[in-house]
Short mmCIF file of C-alpha atoms in Angstrom, two decimals:
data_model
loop_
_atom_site.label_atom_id
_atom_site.label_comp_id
_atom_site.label_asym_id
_atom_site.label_seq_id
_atom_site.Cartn_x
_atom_site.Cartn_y
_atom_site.Cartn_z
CA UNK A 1 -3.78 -12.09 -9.64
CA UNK A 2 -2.45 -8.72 -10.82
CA UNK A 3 1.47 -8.72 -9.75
CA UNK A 4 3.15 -5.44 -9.41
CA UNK A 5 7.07 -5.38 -8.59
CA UNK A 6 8.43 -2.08 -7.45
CA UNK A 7 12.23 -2.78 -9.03
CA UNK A 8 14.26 -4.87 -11.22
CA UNK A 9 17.69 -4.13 -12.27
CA UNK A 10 16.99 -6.60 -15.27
CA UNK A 11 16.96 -4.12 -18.60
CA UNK A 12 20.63 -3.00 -17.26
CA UNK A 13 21.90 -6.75 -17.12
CA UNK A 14 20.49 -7.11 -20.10
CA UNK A 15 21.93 -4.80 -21.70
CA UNK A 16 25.39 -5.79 -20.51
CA UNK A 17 25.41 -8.96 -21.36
CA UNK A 18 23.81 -8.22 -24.88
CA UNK A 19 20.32 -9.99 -24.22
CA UNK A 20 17.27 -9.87 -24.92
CA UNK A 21 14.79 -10.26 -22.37
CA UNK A 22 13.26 -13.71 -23.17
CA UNK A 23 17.26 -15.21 -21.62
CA UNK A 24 16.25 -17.97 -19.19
CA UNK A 25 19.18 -16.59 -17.04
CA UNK A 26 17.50 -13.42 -16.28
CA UNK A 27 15.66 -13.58 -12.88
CA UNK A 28 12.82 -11.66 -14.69
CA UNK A 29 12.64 -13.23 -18.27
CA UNK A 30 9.69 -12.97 -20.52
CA UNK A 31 8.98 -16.89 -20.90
CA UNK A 32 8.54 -17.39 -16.89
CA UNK A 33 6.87 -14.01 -16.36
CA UNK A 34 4.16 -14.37 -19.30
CA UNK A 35 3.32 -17.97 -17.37
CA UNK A 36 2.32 -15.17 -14.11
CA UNK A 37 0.72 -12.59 -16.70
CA UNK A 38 -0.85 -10.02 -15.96
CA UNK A 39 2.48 -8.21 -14.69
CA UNK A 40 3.61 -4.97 -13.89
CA UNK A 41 7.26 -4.40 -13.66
CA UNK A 42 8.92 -1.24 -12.55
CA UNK A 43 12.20 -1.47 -14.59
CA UNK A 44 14.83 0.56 -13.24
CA UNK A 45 17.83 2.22 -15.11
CA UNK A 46 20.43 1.61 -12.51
CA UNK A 47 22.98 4.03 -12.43
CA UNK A 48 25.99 2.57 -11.01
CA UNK A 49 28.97 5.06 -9.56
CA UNK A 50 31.57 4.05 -11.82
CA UNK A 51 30.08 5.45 -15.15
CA UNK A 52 31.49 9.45 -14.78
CA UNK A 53 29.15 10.07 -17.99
CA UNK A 54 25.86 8.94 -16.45
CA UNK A 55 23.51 10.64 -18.06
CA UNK A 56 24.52 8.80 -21.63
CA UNK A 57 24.84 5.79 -18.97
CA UNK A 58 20.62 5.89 -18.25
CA UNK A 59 20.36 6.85 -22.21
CA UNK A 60 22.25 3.61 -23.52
CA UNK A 61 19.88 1.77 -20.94
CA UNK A 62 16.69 3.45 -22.36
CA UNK A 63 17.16 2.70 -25.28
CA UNK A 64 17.92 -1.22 -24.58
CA UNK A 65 14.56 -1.10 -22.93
CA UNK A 66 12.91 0.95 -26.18
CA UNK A 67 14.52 -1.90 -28.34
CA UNK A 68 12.62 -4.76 -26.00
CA UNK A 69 9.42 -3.14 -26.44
CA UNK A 70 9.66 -2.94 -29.87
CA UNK A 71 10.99 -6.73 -30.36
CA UNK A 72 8.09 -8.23 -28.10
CA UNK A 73 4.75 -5.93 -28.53
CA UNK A 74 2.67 -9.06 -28.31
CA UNK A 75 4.39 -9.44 -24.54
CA UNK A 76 5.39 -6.19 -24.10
CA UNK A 77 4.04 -2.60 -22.95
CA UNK A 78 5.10 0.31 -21.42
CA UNK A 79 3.04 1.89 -18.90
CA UNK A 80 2.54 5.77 -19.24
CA UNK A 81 -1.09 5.87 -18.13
CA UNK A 82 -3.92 4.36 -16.62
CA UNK A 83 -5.18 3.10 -19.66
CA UNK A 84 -2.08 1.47 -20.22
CA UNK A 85 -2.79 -0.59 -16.72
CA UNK A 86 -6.05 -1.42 -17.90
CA UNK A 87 -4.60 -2.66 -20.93
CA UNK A 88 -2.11 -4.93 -19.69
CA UNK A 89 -4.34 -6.87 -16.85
CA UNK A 90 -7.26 -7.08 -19.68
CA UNK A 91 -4.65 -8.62 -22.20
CA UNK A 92 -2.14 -10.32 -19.57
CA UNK A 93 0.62 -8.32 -21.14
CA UNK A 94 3.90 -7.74 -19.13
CA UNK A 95 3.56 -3.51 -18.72
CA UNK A 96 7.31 -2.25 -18.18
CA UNK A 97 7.13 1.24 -15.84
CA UNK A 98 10.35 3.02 -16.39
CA UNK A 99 12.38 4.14 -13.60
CA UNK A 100 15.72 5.39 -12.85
CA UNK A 101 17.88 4.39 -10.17
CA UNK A 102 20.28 6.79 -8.85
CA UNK A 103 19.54 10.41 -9.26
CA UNK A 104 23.21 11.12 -10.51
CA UNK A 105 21.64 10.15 -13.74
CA UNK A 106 20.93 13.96 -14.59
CA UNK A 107 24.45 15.04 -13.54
CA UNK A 108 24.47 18.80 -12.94
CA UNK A 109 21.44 19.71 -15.35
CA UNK A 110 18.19 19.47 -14.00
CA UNK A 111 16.79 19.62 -17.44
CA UNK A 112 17.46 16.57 -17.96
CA UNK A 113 14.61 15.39 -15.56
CA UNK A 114 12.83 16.82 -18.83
CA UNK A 115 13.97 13.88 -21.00
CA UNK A 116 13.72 11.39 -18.82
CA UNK A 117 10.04 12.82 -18.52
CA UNK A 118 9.46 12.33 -22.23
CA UNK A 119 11.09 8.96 -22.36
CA UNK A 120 7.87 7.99 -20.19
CA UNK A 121 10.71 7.70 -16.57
CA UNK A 122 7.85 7.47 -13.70
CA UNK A 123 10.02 7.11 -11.03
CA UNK A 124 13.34 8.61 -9.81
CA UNK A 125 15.11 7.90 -6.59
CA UNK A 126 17.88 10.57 -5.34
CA UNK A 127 20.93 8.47 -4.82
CA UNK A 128 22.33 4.57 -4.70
CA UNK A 129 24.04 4.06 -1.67
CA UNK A 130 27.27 6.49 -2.41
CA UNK A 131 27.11 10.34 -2.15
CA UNK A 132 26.25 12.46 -4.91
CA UNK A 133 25.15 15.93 -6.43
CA UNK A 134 21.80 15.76 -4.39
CA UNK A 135 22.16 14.12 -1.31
CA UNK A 136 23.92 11.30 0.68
CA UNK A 137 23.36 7.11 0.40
CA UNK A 138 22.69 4.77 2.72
CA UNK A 139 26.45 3.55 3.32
CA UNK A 140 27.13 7.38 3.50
CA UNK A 141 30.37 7.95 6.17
CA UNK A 142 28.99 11.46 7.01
CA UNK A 143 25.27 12.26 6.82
CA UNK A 144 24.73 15.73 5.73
CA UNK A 145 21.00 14.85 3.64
CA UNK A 146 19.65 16.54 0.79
CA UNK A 147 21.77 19.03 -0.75
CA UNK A 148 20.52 22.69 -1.98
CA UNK A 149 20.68 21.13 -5.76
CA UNK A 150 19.02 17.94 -4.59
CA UNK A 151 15.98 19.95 -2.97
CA UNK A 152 15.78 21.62 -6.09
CA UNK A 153 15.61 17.66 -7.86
CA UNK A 154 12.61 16.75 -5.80
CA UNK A 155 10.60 20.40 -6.66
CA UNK A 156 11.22 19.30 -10.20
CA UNK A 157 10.15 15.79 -9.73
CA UNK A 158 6.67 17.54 -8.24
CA UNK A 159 6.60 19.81 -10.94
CA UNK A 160 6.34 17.34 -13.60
CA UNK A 161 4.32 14.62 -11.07
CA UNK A 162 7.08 12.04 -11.03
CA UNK A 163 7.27 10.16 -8.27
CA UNK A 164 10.38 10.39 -5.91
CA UNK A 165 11.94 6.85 -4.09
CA UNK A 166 13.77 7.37 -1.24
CA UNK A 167 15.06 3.44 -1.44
CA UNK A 168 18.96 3.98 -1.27
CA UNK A 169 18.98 7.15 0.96
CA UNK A 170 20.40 8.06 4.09
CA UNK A 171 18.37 8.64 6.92
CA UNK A 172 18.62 12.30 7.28
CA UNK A 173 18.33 12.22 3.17
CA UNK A 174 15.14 10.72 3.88
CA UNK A 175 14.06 12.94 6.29
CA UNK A 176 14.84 15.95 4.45
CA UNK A 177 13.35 14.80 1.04
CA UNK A 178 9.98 14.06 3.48
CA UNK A 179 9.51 18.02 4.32
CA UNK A 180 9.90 19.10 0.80
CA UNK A 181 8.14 16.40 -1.16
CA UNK A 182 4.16 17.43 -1.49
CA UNK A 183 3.06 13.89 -2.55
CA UNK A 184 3.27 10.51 -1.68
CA UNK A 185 7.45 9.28 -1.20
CA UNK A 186 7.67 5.55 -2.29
CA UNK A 187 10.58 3.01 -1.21
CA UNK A 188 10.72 0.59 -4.38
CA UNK A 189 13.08 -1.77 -2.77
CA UNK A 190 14.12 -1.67 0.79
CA UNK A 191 13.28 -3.91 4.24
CA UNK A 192 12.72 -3.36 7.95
CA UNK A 193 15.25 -2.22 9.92
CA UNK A 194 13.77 -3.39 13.04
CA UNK A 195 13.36 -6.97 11.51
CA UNK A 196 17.45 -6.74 9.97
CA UNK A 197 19.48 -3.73 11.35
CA UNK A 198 21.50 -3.22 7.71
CA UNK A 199 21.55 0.31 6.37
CA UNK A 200 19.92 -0.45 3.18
CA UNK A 201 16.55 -0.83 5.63
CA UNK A 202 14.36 1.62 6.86
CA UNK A 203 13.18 2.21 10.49
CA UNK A 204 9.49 2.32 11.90
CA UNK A 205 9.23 5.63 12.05
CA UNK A 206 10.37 5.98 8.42
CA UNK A 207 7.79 3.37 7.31
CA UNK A 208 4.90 5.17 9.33
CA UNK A 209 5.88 8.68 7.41
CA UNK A 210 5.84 6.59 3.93
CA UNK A 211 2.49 5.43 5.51
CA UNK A 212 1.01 8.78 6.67
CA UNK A 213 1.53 10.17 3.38
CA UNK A 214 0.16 7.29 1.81
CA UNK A 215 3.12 5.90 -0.08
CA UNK A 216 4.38 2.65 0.30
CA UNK A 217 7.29 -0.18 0.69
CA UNK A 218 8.22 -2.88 -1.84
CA UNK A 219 10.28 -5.37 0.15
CA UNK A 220 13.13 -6.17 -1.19
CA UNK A 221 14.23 -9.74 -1.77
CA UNK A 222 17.69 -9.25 -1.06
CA UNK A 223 19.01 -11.75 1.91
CA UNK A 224 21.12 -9.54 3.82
CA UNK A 225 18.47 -7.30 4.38
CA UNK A 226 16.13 -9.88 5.08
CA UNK A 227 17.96 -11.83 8.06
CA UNK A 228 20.98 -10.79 9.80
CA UNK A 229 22.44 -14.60 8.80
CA UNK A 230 21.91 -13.49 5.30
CA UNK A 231 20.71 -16.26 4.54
CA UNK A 232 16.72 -15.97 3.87
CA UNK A 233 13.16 -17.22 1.72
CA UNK A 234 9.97 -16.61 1.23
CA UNK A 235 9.12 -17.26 5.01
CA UNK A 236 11.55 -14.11 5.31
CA UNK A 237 10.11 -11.85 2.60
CA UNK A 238 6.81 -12.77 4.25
CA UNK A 239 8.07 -11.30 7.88
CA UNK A 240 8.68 -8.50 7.07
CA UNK A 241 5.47 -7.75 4.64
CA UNK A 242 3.73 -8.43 7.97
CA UNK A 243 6.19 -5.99 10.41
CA UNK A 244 4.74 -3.78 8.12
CA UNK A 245 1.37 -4.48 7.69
CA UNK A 246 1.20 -4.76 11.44
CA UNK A 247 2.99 -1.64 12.35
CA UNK A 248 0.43 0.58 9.61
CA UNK A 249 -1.68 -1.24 7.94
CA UNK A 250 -1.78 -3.96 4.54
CA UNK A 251 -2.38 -1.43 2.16
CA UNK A 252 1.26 0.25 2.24
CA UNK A 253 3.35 -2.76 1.07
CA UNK A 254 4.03 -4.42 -1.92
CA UNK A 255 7.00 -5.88 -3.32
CA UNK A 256 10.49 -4.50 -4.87
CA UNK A 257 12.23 -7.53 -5.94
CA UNK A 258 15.41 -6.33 -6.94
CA UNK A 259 15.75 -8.91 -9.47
CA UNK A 260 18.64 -9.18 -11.31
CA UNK A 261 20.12 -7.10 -9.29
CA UNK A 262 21.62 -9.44 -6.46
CA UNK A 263 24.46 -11.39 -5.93
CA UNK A 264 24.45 -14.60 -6.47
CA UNK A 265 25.01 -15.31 -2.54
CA UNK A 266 21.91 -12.83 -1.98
CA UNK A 267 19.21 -14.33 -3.81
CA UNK A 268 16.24 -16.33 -1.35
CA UNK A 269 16.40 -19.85 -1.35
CA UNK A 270 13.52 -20.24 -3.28
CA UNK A 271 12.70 -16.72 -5.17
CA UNK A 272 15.23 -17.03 -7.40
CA UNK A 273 13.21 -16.24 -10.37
CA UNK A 274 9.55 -14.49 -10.79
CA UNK A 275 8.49 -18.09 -11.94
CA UNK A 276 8.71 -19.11 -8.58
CA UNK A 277 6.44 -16.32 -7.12
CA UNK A 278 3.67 -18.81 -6.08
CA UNK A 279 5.91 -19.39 -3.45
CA UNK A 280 5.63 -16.18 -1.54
CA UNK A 281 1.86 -16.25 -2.04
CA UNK A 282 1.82 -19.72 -0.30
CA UNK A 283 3.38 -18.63 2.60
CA UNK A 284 1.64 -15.20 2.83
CA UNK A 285 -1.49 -17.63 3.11
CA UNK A 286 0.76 -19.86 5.76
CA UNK A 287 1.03 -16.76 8.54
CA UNK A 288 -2.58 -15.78 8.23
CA UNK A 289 -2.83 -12.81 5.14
CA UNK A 290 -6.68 -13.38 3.48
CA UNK A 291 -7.49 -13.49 -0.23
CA UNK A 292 -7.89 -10.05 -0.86
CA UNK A 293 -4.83 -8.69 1.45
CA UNK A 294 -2.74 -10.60 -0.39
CA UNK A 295 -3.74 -9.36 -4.10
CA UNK A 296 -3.22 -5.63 -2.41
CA UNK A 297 0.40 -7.13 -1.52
CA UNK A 298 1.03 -8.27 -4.60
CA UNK A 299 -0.20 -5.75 -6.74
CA UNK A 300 -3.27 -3.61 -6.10
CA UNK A 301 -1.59 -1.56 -3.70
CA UNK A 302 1.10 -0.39 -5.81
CA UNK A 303 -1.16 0.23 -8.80
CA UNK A 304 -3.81 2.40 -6.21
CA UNK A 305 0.05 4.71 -5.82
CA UNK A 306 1.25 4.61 -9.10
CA UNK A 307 -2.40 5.93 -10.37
CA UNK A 308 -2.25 8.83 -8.49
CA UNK A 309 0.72 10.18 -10.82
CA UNK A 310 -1.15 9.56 -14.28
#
């Protein structure tokens, strides 16, 4: 099985704490994951609000994640092209799809889209949940959307056929980014609002407009998205593949782990680490998902969107 994850905020923590990525610690670490080989991993730089210079912020991360690369080529690859797909299910490599989290990553120069381009960035979402330069978050106090400079963000991101997330946004961000954006919108880590009525999760009709222009959702594994209790597991993470699934169809979810990037008190009861993925396959098989429905969950439908920018 081909596993695709949407997000990880694992090059970031790794950087932090001065690892490398083969740290047993790390939720996604190169020992467990090579065990689940062939993997693709969308590995976000995650741009947290605090860090006023964050442009040099999303460079110091890039280049953590060009060091890793370099240190583990026989484990290591990162995806640019289709060929580099090919290459990592043929040789059960772990490929490593840049992406940046948090659009305040350019600051106030849209060129810098440019060098995030070059640095092989495939993915950019607009904000994290706090306001900034383009648009407004998802714990936003006043929703005003997409600003004039953040419109102009998502043209660019067309122009050089990078794909915009809209995980992280407020609604009317959302909405706005929707009417401007001429290709598929992806949400690399976010849940159903309808299943667990937290901010950070996006409504039906939000989902069907993802669906209609065939994008799609990586559920996130965070519990406080996934149950109201915030206490959740795989049986969770499977409900709401299915709300989805049900409400437009299997082929526009996937997963967006977000691991590494959850609290300790948010992490399933037993997805704690991509070694223990089996587990959400199990009970995707439990509540009725065939064979082939459930490789498109866990990989094939994110590669069939990714493609379509390469």
């Amino acid at each position: 099985m081909f596993i695709v994850d949407g997000h990880c905020d694992t090059i970031q923590v790794a950087l932090d704490r001065n690892m490398d990525l083969e740290e047993g610690s790390l939720s996604f670490n190169l020992k467990q994951a090579m065990q689940k080989a062939p993997i693709l991993q969308m590995t976000a730089a995650y741009i947290s609000p605090k860090y006023e210079k964050s442009f040099q912020r999303a460079c110091d991360i890039i280049n953590h994640f060009e060091r890793q690369i370099k240190k583990y080529p026989e484990e290591l690859l990162q995806v640019k092209t289709k060929e580099d797909i090919l290459t990592v299910e043929q040789e059960k490599k772990i490929g490593c799809l840049l992406t940046i989290e948090n659009g305040r990553a350019i600051e106030d120069k849209l060129e810098n889209i440019e060098y995030f381009y070059k640095k092989g960035v495939k993915v950019m979402s607009i904000t994290w949940n706090e306001d900034n330069l383009l648009g407004c978050g998802a714990l936003t106090k006043q929703d005003n959307g997409l600003t004039e400079y953040g419109k102009q963000y998502v043209q660019k991101l067309n122009e050089k056929k990078m794909i915009v997330d809209v995980s992280h946004s407020s609604e009317k961000t959302f909405w706005d980014t929707i009417k401007i954006n001429e290709r598929p919108s992806i949400a690399t880590h976010s849940c159903c609002y309808s299943l667990c009525q937290h901010p950070r999760n996006l409504k039906d009709e939000q989902i069907k407009q993802i669906a209609r222009n065939n994008g799609i959702v990586g559920i996130c594994y965070c519990t406080n998205f996934l149950s109201e209790t915030g206490i959740a597991g795989t049986k969770e993470i499977a409900e709401h593949i299915a709300h989805i699934a049900n409400l437009v169809g299997v082929d526009c979810v996937g997963l967006g782990s977000d691991f590494d990037g959850l609290d300790e008190n948010e992490i399933p009861t037993d997805l704690k680490n991509i070694g223990q993925i089996d587990n959400l396959v199990q009970e995707l098989k439990k509540i009725g998902f065939q064979e082939d429905e459930i490789e498109k969950i866990m990989g094939r439908n994110w590669i069939r969107v990714i493609e379509k920018f390469m």
